[in-house]
mmCIF file of C-alpha atoms in Angstrom:
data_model
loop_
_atom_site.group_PDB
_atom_site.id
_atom_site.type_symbol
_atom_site.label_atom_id
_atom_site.label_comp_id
_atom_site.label_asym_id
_atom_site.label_seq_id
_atom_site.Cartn_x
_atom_site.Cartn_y
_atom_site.Cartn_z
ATOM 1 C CA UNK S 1 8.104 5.416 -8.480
ATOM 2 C CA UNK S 2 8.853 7.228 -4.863
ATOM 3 C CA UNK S 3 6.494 9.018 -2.927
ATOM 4 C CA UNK S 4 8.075 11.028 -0.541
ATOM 5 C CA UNK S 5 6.269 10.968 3.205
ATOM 6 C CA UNK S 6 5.449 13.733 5.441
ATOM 7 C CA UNK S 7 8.411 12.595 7.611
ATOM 8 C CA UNK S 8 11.298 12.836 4.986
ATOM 9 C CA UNK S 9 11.241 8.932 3.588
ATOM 10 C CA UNK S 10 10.964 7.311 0.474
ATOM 11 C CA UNK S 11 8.615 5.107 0.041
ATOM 12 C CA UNK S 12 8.487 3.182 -3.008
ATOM 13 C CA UNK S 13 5.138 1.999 -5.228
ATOM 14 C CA UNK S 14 3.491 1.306 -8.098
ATOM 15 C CA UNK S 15 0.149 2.108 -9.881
ATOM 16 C CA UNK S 16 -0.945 -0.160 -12.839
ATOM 17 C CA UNK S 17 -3.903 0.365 -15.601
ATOM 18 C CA UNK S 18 -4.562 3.946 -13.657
ATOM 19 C CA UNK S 19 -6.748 5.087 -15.690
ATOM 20 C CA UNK S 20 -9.223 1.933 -15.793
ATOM 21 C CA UNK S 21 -13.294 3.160 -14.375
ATOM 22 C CA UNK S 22 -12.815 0.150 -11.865
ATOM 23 C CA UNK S 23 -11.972 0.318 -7.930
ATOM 24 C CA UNK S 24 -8.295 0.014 -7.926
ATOM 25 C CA UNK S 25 -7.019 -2.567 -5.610
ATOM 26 C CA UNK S 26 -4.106 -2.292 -2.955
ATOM 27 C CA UNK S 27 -1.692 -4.409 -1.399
ATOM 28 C CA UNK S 28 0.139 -4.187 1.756
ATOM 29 C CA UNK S 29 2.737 -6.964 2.073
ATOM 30 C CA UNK S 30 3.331 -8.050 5.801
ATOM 31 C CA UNK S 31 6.641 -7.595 7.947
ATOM 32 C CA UNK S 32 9.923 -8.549 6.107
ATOM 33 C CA UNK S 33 8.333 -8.772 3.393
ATOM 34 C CA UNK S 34 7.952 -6.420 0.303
ATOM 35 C CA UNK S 35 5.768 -6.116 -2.650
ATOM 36 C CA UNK S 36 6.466 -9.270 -4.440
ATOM 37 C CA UNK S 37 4.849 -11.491 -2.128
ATOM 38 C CA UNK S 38 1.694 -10.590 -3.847
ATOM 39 C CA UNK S 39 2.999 -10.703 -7.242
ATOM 40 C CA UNK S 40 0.370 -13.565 -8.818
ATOM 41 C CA UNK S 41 -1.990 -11.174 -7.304
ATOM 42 C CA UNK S 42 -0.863 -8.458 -8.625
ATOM 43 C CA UNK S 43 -0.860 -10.036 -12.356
ATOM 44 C CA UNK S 44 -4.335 -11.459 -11.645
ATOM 45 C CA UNK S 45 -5.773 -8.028 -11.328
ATOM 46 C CA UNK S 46 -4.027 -6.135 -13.779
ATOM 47 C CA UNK S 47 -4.380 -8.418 -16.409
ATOM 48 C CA UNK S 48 -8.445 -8.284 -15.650
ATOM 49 C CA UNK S 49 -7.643 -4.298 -16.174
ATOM 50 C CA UNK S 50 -8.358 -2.972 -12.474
ATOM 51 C CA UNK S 51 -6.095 -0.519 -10.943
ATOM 52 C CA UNK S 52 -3.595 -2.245 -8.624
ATOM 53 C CA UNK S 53 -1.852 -0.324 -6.135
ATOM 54 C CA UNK S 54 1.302 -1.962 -4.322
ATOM 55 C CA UNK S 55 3.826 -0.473 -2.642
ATOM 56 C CA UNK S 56 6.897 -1.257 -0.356
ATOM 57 C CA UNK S 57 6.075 -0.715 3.319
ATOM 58 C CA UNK S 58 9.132 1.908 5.188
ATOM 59 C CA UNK S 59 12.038 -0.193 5.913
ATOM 60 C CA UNK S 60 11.224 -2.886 3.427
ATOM 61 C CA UNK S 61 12.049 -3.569 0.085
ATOM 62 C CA UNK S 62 12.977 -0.639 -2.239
ATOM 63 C CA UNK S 63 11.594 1.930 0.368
ATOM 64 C CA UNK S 64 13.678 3.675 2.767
ATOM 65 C CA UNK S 65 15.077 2.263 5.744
ATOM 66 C CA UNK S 66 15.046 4.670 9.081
ATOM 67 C CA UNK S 67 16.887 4.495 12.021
ATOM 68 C CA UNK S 68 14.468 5.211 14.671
ATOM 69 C CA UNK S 69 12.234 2.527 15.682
ATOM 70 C CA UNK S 70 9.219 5.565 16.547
ATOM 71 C CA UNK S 71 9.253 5.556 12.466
ATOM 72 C CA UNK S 72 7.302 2.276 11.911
ATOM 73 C CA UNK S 73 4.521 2.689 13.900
ATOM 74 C CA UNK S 74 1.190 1.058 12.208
ATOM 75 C CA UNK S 75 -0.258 4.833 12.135
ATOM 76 C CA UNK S 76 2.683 6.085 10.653
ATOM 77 C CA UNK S 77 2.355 3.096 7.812
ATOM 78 C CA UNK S 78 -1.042 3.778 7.205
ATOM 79 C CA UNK S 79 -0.283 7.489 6.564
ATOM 80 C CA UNK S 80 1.589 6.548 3.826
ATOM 81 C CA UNK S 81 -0.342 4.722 2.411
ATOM 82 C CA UNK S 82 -3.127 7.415 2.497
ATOM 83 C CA UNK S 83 -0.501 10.019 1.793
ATOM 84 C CA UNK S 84 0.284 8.046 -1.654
ATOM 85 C CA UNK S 85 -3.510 7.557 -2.375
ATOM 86 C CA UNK S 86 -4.203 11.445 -2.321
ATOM 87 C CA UNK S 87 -1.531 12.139 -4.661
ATOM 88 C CA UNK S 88 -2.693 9.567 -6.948
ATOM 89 C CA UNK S 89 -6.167 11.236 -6.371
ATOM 90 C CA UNK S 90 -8.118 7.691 -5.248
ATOM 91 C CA UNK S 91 -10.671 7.729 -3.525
ATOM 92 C CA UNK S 92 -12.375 4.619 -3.092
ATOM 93 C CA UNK S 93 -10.136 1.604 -2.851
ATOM 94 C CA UNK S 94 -10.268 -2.517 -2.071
ATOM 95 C CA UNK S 95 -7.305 -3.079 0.219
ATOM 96 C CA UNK S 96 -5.685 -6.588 0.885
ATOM 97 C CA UNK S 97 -2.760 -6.821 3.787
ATOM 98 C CA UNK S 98 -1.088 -9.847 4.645
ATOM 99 C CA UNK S 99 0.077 -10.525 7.790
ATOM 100 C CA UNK S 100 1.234 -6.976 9.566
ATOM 101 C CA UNK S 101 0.323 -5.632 6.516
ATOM 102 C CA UNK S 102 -3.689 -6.713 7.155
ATOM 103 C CA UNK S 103 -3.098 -4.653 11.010
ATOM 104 C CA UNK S 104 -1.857 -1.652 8.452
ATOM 105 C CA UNK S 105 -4.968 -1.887 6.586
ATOM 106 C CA UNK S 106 -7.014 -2.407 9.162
ATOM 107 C CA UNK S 107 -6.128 0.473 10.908
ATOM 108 C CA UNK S 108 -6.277 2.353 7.318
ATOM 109 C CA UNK S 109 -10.305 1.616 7.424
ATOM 110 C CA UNK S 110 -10.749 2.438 11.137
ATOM 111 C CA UNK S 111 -9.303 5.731 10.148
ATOM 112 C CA UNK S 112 -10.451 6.035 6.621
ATOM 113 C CA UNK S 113 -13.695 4.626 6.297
ATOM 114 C CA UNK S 114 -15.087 6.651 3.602
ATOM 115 C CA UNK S 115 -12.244 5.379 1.508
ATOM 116 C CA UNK S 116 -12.474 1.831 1.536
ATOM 117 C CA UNK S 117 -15.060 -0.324 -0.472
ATOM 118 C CA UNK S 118 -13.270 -3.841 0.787
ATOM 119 C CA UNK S 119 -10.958 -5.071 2.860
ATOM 120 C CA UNK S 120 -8.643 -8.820 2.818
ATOM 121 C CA UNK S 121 -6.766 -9.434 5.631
ATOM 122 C CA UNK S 122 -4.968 -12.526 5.776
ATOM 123 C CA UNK S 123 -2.819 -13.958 8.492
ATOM 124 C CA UNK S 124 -3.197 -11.228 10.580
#
């Protein structure tokens, strides 16, 4: 699945067991990098049936790539990775970034504190 962001990209992402009552759970892979980095993760969650957000940071993975470096700021990131969370109407999340990923999520609580129930950040 593709969300498109307010800038003209695609980013890519998936959402697992969506409709479970649980705090879904998303991940934010680290630079050159990409989703599957966090795939026993990913199967550890879903399999206990909570919602499990992961996506493909821009210019990583199955997202697009842009040209100008201005395009992968950490605010820009974090945008859409709010961006994808209101279309998939969540509102309360635990968020786990590895590595550039955990300053992406980081930032993503600073500005979206409301939103976020826990955070992981690992080798940040």
């Amino acid at each position: 699945m593709f969300f498109l962001s307010r800038d003209g990209f695609r980013i890519y992402y998936r959402l697992l067991n969506r409709k479970s009552p649980k705090t879904p759970v998303v991940f934010v892979h680290g630079w050159m990098s990409n989703w599957t980095c966090f795939k026993p993760e990913i199967m550890y969650f879903s399999r206990r049936n909570y919602p499990v957000l992961y996506l493909d940071l821009r210019g990583h993975g199955r997202s697009d790539k842009p040209e100008k470096f201005e395009s992968y700021s950490l605010e820009i990131m974090q945008e859409d990775i709010n961006a994808i969370l209101k279309k998939e109407k969540i509102r309360k999340i635990n968020i786990v970034g590895h590595s550039m990923g955990g300053m992406v999520s980081l930032l993503f609580c600073v500005r979206n504190q409301g939103k976020v129930k826990s955070l992981v950040i690992i080798d940040s």
